[in-house]
PDB file of C-alpha atoms in Angstrom:
ATOM      1  CA  MET A   1      -3.563  24.275  12.337  1.00 40.00           C
ATOM      2  CA  SER A   2      -4.212  20.411  12.338  1.00 50.00           C
ATOM      3  CA  PRO A   3      -4.409  18.822  15.768  1.00 59.00           C
ATOM      4  CA  SER A   4      -1.545  16.588  16.760  1.00 63.00           C
ATOM      5  CA  LEU A   5      -1.711  12.833  18.057  1.00 62.00           C
ATOM      6  CA  ASP A   6      -2.074  12.183  21.306  1.00 59.00           C
ATOM      7  CA  ASN A   7      -1.217   9.636  24.221  1.00 57.00           C
ATOM      8  CA  ARG A   8      -4.166   7.614  22.662  1.00 68.00           C
ATOM      9  CA  SER A   9      -3.340   7.611  19.430  1.00 80.00           C
ATOM     10  CA  PRO A  10      -2.949   4.116  17.474  1.00 94.00           C
ATOM     11  CA  ASP A  11       1.000   2.639  17.066  1.00 96.00           C
ATOM     12  CA  TYR A  12       0.924   3.125  13.041  1.00 97.00           C
ATOM     13  CA  ASP A  13       4.674   2.510  13.160  1.00 97.00           C
ATOM     14  CA  ALA A  14       3.792  -0.994  14.099  1.00 97.00           C
ATOM     15  CA  LEU A  15       0.594  -1.373  12.069  1.00 98.00           C
ATOM     16  CA  PHE A  16       2.499  -0.444   8.360  1.00 98.00           C
ATOM     17  CA  HIS A  17       5.677  -2.530   9.601  1.00 98.00           C
ATOM     18  CA  ASP A  18       2.460  -5.626   9.711  1.00 98.00           C
ATOM     19  CA  TYR A  19       1.301  -4.443   7.036  1.00 98.00           C
ATOM     20  CA  ALA A  20       4.641  -3.865   4.602  1.00 97.00           C
ATOM     21  CA  ALA A  21       5.412  -7.829   5.897  1.00 97.00           C
ATOM     22  CA  VAL A  22       1.676  -9.105   5.141  1.00 98.00           C
ATOM     23  CA  PHE A  23       2.646  -7.539   1.508  1.00 97.00           C
ATOM     24  CA  GLU A  24       5.964  -9.471   1.145  1.00 96.00           C
ATOM     25  CA  ARG A  25       4.421 -12.428   2.629  1.00 96.00           C
ATOM     26  CA  SER A  26       1.571 -12.710   0.127  1.00 97.00           C
ATOM     27  CA  LEU A  27       4.987 -12.032  -3.267  1.00 97.00           C
ATOM     28  CA  GLY A  28       5.029 -16.022  -1.423  1.00 94.00           C
ATOM     29  CA  ASP A  29       2.918 -18.568  -2.740  1.00 94.00           C
ATOM     30  CA  VAL A  30      -0.422 -17.667  -1.288  1.00 95.00           C
ATOM     31  CA  VAL A  31      -1.768 -14.131  -1.213  1.00 97.00           C
ATOM     32  CA  ASP A  32      -2.181 -13.326   2.768  1.00 97.00           C
ATOM     33  CA  SER A  33      -5.827 -12.195   1.747  1.00 96.00           C
ATOM     34  CA  ALA A  34      -7.644 -12.152   4.644  1.00 96.00           C
ATOM     35  CA  ALA A  35      -4.552 -10.364   6.396  1.00 97.00           C
ATOM     36  CA  ILE A  36      -4.975  -8.007   3.722  1.00 97.00           C
ATOM     37  CA  ARG A  37      -8.259  -7.567   4.255  1.00 97.00           C
ATOM     38  CA  GLY A  38      -8.205  -7.089   8.183  1.00 97.00           C
ATOM     39  CA  PHE A  39      -6.102  -3.200   7.298  1.00 98.00           C
ATOM     40  CA  PHE A  40      -8.844  -1.863   5.472  1.00 98.00           C
ATOM     41  CA  ALA A  41     -12.336  -0.594   6.577  1.00 98.00           C
ATOM     42  CA  GLU A  42     -15.625  -2.152   4.857  1.00 98.00           C
ATOM     43  CA  SER A  43     -15.632   0.695   2.652  1.00 98.00           C
ATOM     44  CA  PHE A  44     -12.642   2.652   1.006  1.00 97.00           C
ATOM     45  CA  VAL A  45     -11.983   4.488  -1.610  1.00 97.00           C
ATOM     46  CA  SER A  46      -8.832   5.473  -3.610  1.00 95.00           C
ATOM     47  CA  ALA A  47      -7.269   8.165  -5.019  1.00 95.00           C
ATOM     48  CA  GLY A  48      -4.479   7.938  -8.372  1.00 89.00           C
ATOM     49  CA  PRO A  49      -3.184   9.843 -10.658  1.00 88.00           C
ATOM     50  CA  ASN A  50      -5.216  11.543 -13.400  1.00 83.00           C
ATOM     51  CA  GLY A  51      -8.225  12.526 -10.814  1.00 85.00           C
ATOM     52  CA  GLN A  52      -8.661   8.702 -10.708  1.00 87.00           C
ATOM     53  CA  LEU A  53     -11.019   8.039  -7.765  1.00 93.00           C
ATOM     54  CA  GLN A  54     -12.135   3.844  -6.627  1.00 93.00           C
ATOM     55  CA  MET A  55     -14.732   3.060  -4.540  1.00 95.00           C
ATOM     56  CA  GLY A  56     -13.955  -0.470  -2.785  1.00 95.00           C
ATOM     57  CA  SER A  57     -15.520  -2.806  -0.958  1.00 97.00           C
ATOM     58  CA  ASN A  58     -13.909  -5.514   1.835  1.00 97.00           C
ATOM     59  CA  ASP A  59     -15.820  -8.063   0.268  1.00 96.00           C
ATOM     60  CA  THR A  60     -14.909 -11.119  -1.806  1.00 94.00           C
ATOM     61  CA  GLY A  61     -14.637  -9.307  -5.331  1.00 95.00           C
ATOM     62  CA  PHE A  62     -12.284  -7.152  -2.784  1.00 96.00           C
ATOM     63  CA  GLU A  63      -9.832 -10.378  -2.524  1.00 95.00           C
ATOM     64  CA  GLN A  64     -10.496 -11.168  -5.929  1.00 96.00           C
ATOM     65  CA  ALA A  65      -8.654  -7.697  -6.935  1.00 95.00           C
ATOM     66  CA  LEU A  66      -5.984  -8.694  -4.423  1.00 96.00           C
ATOM     67  CA  GLN A  67      -5.264 -11.691  -5.720  1.00 96.00           C
ATOM     68  CA  GLN A  68      -4.698 -10.330  -9.532  1.00 96.00           C
ATOM     69  CA  ALA A  69      -2.656  -7.575  -8.222  1.00 96.00           C
ATOM     70  CA  TYR A  70      -0.175  -9.653  -6.431  1.00 97.00           C
ATOM     71  CA  GLY A  71      -0.309 -11.699  -9.780  1.00 96.00           C
ATOM     72  CA  PHE A  72       0.723  -8.115 -11.147  1.00 97.00           C
ATOM     73  CA  TYR A  73       3.375  -7.361  -8.842  1.00 97.00           C
ATOM     74  CA  LYS A  74       5.319 -11.289  -8.973  1.00 97.00           C
ATOM     75  CA  ALA A  75       5.109 -10.520 -12.909  1.00 96.00           C
ATOM     76  CA  ILE A  76       6.916  -7.510 -12.789  1.00 97.00           C
ATOM     77  CA  GLY A  77       9.678  -9.181 -10.373  1.00 97.00           C
ATOM     78  CA  THR A  78       8.411  -7.226  -7.448  1.00 97.00           C
ATOM     79  CA  GLN A  79      10.531  -9.217  -4.309  1.00 97.00           C
ATOM     80  CA  ARG A  80      10.455  -6.874  -1.068  1.00 96.00           C
ATOM     81  CA  MET A  81       8.359  -3.802   0.209  1.00 97.00           C
ATOM     82  CA  TRP A  82       9.955  -2.371   3.875  1.00 97.00           C
ATOM     83  CA  VAL A  83       8.514   0.918   5.524  1.00 98.00           C
ATOM     84  CA  GLU A  84      11.372   3.702   5.376  1.00 98.00           C
ATOM     85  CA  ARG A  85       9.326   6.700   7.303  1.00 98.00           C
ATOM     86  CA  VAL A  86       5.651   6.385   8.942  1.00 98.00           C
ATOM     87  CA  ARG A  87       4.082  10.427   9.866  1.00 97.00           C
ATOM     88  CA  ALA A  88       0.967  10.650  11.429  1.00 97.00           C
ATOM     89  CA  GLN A  89      -1.274  13.271  11.639  1.00 96.00           C
ATOM     90  CA  ALA A  90      -4.797  13.517  13.509  1.00 95.00           C
ATOM     91  CA  ILE A  91      -7.783  14.935  11.874  1.00 95.00           C
ATOM     92  CA  ASP A  92     -10.115  14.814  14.762  1.00 94.00           C
ATOM     93  CA  GLY A  93     -10.565  12.866  17.401  1.00 91.00           C
ATOM     94  CA  GLU A  94     -11.561   9.635  15.115  1.00 95.00           C
ATOM     95  CA  HIS A  95      -9.438  10.525  11.881  1.00 97.00           C
ATOM     96  CA  ASP A  96      -6.193  10.535  10.811  1.00 97.00           C
ATOM     97  CA  ILE A  97      -3.710  11.151   7.997  1.00 98.00           C
ATOM     98  CA  VAL A  98      -0.602   8.286   7.623  1.00 98.00           C
ATOM     99  CA  GLN A  99       2.440   9.249   5.495  1.00 98.00           C
ATOM    100  CA  VAL A 100       4.191   6.031   4.896  1.00 98.00           C
ATOM    101  CA  ALA A 101       7.377   6.402   2.880  1.00 98.00           C
ATOM    102  CA  TYR A 102       8.000   2.549   1.585  1.00 98.00           C
ATOM    103  CA  ILE A 103      10.916   1.322  -0.391  1.00 98.00           C
ATOM    104  CA  ALA A 104      10.212  -1.843  -2.951  1.00 97.00           C
ATOM    105  CA  GLU A 105      12.862  -4.253  -4.844  1.00 98.00           C
ATOM    106  CA  TYR A 106      12.232  -5.708  -7.803  1.00 97.00           C
ATOM    107  CA  LEU A 107      14.250  -8.620  -9.514  1.00 95.00           C
ATOM    108  CA  ARG A 108      13.980  -6.776 -14.037  1.00 92.00           C
ATOM    109  CA  PRO A 109      13.989  -9.116 -16.083  1.00 88.00           C
ATOM    110  CA  ASP A 110      17.904  -8.780 -17.296  1.00 90.00           C
ATOM    111  CA  GLY A 111      18.863  -9.567 -13.210  1.00 92.00           C
ATOM    112  CA  GLU A 112      19.591  -6.120 -12.359  1.00 94.00           C
ATOM    113  CA  ARG A 113      17.997  -5.446  -8.782  1.00 96.00           C
ATOM    114  CA  LEU A 114      16.547  -2.101  -8.594  1.00 96.00           C
ATOM    115  CA  SER A 115      14.852  -0.423  -5.667  1.00 97.00           C
ATOM    116  CA  ILE A 116      12.251   2.151  -5.600  1.00 97.00           C
ATOM    117  CA  PRO A 117      11.091   4.489  -3.194  1.00 97.00           C
ATOM    118  CA  PHE A 118       7.382   5.440  -3.224  1.00 96.00           C
ATOM    119  CA  GLN A 119       5.056   7.088  -0.560  1.00 97.00           C
ATOM    120  CA  VAL A 120       1.364   6.722   0.144  1.00 97.00           C
ATOM    121  CA  SER A 121      -0.829   8.954   2.078  1.00 98.00           C
ATOM    122  CA  TYR A 122      -3.529   6.635   4.239  1.00 98.00           C
ATOM    123  CA  LEU A 123      -6.502   7.897   5.710  1.00 98.00           C
ATOM    124  CA  MET A 124      -7.533   6.288   8.934  1.00 98.00           C
ATOM    125  CA  GLN A 125     -10.284   5.884  10.990  1.00 97.00           C
ATOM    126  CA  ARG A 126      -9.720   4.691  14.973  1.00 96.00           C
ATOM    127  CA  ARG A 127     -11.939   2.766  16.279  1.00 95.00           C
ATOM    128  CA  ALA A 128     -12.033   0.142  19.829  1.00 92.00           C
ATOM    129  CA  GLN A 129     -10.649  -3.216  17.690  1.00 92.00           C
ATOM    130  CA  GLY A 130      -7.695  -0.853  15.928  1.00 95.00           C
ATOM    131  CA  PRO A 131      -7.551   1.429  13.558  1.00 97.00           C
ATOM    132  CA  LYS A 132      -8.817   0.778   9.605  1.00 98.00           C
ATOM    133  CA  ILE A 133      -7.806   2.062   6.179  1.00 98.00           C
ATOM    134  CA  PHE A 134     -10.503   4.268   5.283  1.00 98.00           C
ATOM    135  CA  GLY A 135      -8.877   6.044   1.910  1.00 98.00           C
ATOM    136  CA  PHE A 136      -5.278   6.141   0.229  1.00 97.00           C
ATOM    137  CA  VAL A 137      -3.818   7.958  -2.082  1.00 96.00           C
ATOM    138  CA  ALA A 138      -0.448   6.754  -4.058  1.00 94.00           C
ATOM    139  CA  GLY A 139       1.212   8.150  -7.108  1.00 92.00           C
ATOM    140  CA  ASP A 140       0.950   6.825 -10.677  1.00 94.00           C
ATOM    141  CA  GLU A 141       3.259   3.497  -9.854  1.00 93.00           C
ATOM    142  CA  MET A 142       2.435   2.490 -13.230  1.00 94.00           C
ATOM    143  CA  ALA A 143       4.786   5.353 -15.022  1.00 95.00           C
ATOM    144  CA  VAL A 144       7.236   4.626 -12.483  1.00 95.00           C
ATOM    145  CA  TYR A 145       7.103   0.846 -13.403  1.00 95.00           C
ATOM    146  CA  ARG A 146       7.074   1.836 -17.233  1.00 95.00           C
ATOM    147  CA  GLN A 147      10.261   4.423 -16.339  1.00 94.00           C
ATOM    148  CA  HIS A 148      12.583   1.545 -14.539  1.00 93.00           C
ATOM    149  CA  GLY A 149      11.367  -0.764 -17.290  1.00 92.00           C
ATOM    150  CA  LEU A 150       9.364  -3.337 -15.565  1.00 95.00           C
ATOM    151  CA  VAL A 151       6.507  -2.827 -17.748  1.00 95.00           C
ATOM    152  CA  ASP A 152       6.062  -1.737 -21.324  1.00 94.00           C
ATOM    153  CA  ASP A 153       3.539   1.014 -22.706  1.00 93.00           C
ATOM    154  CA  GLN A 154       0.644  -0.799 -22.483  1.00 93.00           C
ATOM    155  CA  GLY A 155       1.353  -1.365 -18.552  1.00 93.00           C
ATOM    156  CA  GLN A 156       1.868  -5.536 -19.305  1.00 94.00           C
ATOM    157  CA  PRO A 157       5.146  -6.985 -17.721  1.00 95.00           C
ATOM    158  CA  VAL A 158       8.364  -6.793 -19.335  1.00 92.00           C
ATOM    159  CA  SER A 159      10.015 -10.691 -20.065  1.00 79.00           C
TER     160      SER A 159
END
């Protein structure tokens, strides 16, 4: 049985609501790279579909990747993102896994609004200055975007 969170556990609900607010704000004219980077550890790993595994560093390369990612999100019509539910469980005294259910809203090229629920599991490291993301696992977002007509078969935004 995995350990449960205790009274000294971080407030992950507040943290991921803040994260979603920064995400949404970054859909505007300026990507708030500094705020986004503040949620992540110095190094982190991401796992995606089909055995995809990537290592990242919280550096200027990550900042450039964020600029590109938000350009893509804007191009496919992403309008908003909010947290539906946060569930956290301790791994040990210094690490937690946090499952966050989000809903993102898109404006399709035909003018139709579309809401898509999705979930991300985050690996968190507890630190004196606050928890940091050192890993995350996400589903196949490109397949979902294709299913809803937001990108074509090559993953390019549909216009």
